PDB file of N, CA and C in Angstrom:
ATOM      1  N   UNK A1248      96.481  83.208  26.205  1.00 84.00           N
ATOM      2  CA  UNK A1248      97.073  82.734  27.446  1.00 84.00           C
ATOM      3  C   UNK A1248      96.020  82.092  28.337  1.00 84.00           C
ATOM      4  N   UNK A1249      94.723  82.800  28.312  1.00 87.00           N
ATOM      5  CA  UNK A1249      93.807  82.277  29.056  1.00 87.00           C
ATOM      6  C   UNK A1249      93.150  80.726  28.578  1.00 87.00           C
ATOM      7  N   UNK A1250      93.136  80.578  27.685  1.00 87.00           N
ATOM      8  CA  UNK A1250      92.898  79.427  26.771  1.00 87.00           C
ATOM      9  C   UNK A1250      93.897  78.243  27.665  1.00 87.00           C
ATOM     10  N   UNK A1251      95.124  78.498  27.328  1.00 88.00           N
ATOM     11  CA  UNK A1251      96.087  77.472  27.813  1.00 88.00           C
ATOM     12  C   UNK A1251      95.948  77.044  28.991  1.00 88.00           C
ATOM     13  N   UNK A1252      95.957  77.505  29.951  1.00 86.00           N
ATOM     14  CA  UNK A1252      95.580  77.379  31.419  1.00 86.00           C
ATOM     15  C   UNK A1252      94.547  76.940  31.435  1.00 86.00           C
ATOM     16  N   UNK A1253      93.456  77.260  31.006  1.00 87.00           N
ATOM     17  CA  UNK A1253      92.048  76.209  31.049  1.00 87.00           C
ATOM     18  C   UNK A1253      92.377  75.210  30.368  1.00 87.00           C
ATOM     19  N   UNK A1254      92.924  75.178  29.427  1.00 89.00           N
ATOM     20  CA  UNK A1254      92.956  73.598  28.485  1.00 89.00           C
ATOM     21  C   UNK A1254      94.273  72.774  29.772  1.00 89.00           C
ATOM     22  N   UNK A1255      95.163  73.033  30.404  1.00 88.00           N
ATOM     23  CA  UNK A1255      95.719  72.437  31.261  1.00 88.00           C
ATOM     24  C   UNK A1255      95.616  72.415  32.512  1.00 88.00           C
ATOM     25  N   UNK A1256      93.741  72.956  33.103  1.00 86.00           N
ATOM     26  CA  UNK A1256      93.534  72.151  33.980  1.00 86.00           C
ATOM     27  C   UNK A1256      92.444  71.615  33.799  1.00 86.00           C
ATOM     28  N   UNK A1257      91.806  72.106  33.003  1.00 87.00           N
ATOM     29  CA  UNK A1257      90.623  70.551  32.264  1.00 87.00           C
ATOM     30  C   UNK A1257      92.085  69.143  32.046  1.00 87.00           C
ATOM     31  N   UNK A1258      92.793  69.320  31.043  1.00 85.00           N
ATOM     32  CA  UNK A1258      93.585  68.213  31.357  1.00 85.00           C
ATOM     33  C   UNK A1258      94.305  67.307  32.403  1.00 85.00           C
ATOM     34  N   UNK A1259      94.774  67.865  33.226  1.00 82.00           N
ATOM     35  CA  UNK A1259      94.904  67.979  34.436  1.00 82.00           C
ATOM     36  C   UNK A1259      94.319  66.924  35.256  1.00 82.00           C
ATOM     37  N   UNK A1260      93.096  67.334  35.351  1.00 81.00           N
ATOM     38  CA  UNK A1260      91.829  67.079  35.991  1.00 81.00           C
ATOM     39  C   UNK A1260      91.447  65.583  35.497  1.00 81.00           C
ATOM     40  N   UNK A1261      91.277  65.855  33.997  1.00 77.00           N
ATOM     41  CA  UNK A1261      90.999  64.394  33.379  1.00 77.00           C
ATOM     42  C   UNK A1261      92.465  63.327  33.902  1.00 77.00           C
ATOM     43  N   UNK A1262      93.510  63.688  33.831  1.00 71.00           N
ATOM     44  CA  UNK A1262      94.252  62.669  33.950  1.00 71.00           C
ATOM     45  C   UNK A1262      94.188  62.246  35.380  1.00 71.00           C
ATOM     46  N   UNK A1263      94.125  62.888  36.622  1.00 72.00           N
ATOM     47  CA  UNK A1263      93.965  62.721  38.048  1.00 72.00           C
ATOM     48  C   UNK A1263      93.151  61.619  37.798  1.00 72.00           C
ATOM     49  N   UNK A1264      92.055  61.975  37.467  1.00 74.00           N
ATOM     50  CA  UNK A1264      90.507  60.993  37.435  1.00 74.00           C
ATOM     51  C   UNK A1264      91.063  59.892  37.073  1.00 74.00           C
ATOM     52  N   UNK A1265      91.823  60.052  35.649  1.00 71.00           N
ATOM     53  CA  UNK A1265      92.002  58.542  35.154  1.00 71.00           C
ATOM     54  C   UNK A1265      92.840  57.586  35.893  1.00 71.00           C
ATOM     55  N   UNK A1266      94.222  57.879  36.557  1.00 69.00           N
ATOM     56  CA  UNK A1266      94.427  57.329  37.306  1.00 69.00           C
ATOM     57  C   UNK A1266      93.930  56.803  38.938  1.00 69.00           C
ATOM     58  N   UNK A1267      93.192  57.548  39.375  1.00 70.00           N
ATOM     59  CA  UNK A1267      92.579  56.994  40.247  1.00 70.00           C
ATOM     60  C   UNK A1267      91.530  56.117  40.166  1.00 70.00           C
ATOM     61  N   UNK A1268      90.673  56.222  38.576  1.00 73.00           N
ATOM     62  CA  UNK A1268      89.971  54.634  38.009  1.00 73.00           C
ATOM     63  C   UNK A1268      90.795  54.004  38.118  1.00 73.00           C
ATOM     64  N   UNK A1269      91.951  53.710  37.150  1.00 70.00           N
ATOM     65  CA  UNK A1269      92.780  52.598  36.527  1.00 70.00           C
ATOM     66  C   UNK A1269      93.071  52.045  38.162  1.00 70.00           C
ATOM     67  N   UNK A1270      93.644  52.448  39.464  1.00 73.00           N
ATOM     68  CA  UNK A1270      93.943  51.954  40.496  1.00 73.00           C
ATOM     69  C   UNK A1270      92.983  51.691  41.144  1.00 73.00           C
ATOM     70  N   UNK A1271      91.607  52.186  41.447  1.00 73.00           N
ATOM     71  CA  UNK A1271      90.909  51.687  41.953  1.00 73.00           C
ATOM     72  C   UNK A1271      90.450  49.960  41.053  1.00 73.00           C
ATOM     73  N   UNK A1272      90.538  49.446  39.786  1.00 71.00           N
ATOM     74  CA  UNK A1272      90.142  48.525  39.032  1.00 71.00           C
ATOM     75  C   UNK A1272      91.186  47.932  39.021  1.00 71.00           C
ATOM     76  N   UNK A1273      92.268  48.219  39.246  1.00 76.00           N
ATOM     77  CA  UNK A1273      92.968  47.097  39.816  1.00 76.00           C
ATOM     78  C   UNK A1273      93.215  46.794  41.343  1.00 76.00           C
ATOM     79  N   UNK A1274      92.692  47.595  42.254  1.00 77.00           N
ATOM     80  CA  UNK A1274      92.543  46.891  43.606  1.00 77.00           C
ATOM     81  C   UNK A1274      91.306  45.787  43.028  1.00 77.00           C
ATOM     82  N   UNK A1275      90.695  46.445  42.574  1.00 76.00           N
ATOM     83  CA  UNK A1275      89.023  45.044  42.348  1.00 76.00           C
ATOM     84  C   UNK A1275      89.251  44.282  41.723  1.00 76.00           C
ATOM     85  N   UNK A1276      90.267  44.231  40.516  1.00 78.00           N
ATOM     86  CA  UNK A1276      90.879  42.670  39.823  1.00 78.00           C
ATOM     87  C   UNK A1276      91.782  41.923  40.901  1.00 78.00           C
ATOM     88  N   UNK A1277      92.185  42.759  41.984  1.00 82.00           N
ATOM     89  CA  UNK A1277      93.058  41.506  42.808  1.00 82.00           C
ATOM     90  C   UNK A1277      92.384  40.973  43.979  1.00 82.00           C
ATOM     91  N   UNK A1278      91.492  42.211  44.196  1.00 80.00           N
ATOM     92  CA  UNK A1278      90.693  41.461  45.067  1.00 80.00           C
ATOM     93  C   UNK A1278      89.827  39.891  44.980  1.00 80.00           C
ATOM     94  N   UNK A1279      89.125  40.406  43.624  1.00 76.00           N
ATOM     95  CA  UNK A1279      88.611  38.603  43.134  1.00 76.00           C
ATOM     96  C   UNK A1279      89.239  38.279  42.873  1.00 76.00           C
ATOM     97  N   UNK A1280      90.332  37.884  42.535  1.00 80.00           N
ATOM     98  CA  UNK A1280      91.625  37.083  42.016  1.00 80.00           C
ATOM     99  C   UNK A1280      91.560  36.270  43.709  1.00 80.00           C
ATOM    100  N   UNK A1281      91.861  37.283  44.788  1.00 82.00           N
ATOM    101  CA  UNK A1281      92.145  36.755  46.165  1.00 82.00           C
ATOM    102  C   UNK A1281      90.761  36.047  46.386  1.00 82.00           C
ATOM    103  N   UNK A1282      89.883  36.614  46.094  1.00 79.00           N
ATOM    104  CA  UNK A1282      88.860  35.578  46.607  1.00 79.00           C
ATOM    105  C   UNK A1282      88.874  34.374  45.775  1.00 79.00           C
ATOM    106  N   UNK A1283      89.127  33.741  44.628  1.00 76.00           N
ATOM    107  CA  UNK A1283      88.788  32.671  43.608  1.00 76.00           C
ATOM    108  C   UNK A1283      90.116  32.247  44.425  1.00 76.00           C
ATOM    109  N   UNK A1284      90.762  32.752  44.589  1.00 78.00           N
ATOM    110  CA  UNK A1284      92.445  31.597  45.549  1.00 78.00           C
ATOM    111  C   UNK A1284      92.106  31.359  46.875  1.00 78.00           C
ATOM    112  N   UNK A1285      91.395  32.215  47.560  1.00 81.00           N
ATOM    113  CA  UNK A1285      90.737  31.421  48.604  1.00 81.00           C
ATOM    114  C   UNK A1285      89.311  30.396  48.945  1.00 81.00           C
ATOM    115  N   UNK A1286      88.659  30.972  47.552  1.00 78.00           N
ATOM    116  CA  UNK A1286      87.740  29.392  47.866  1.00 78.00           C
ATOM    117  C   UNK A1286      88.689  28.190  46.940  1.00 78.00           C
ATOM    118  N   UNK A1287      89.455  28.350  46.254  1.00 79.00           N
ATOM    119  CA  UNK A1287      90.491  27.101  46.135  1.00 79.00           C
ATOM    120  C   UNK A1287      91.067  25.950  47.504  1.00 79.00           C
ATOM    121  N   UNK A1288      91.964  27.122  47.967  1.00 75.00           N
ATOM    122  CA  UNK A1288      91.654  26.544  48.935  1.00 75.00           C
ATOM    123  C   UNK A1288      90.996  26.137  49.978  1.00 75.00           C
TER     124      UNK A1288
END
């Protein structure tokens, strides 16, 4: 029992993390996206 509960908040944990990369790297892909459309124009 003790096993399980550690293996699901080590998991847990890893997935939090991962989504808060994946969203932070896409605020920064739109951000340069916005900048390359504003030195366009």
């Amino acid at each position: 029992m003790r096993k399980i509960v550690l293996a699901s908040l080590v998991a847990a944990t890893f997935l939090v993390a991962g989504c808060n990369t994946v969203k932070g790297a896409g605020e920064d892909i739109r951000s340069v996206g916005q900048a390359g459309e504003d030195a366009i124009d």
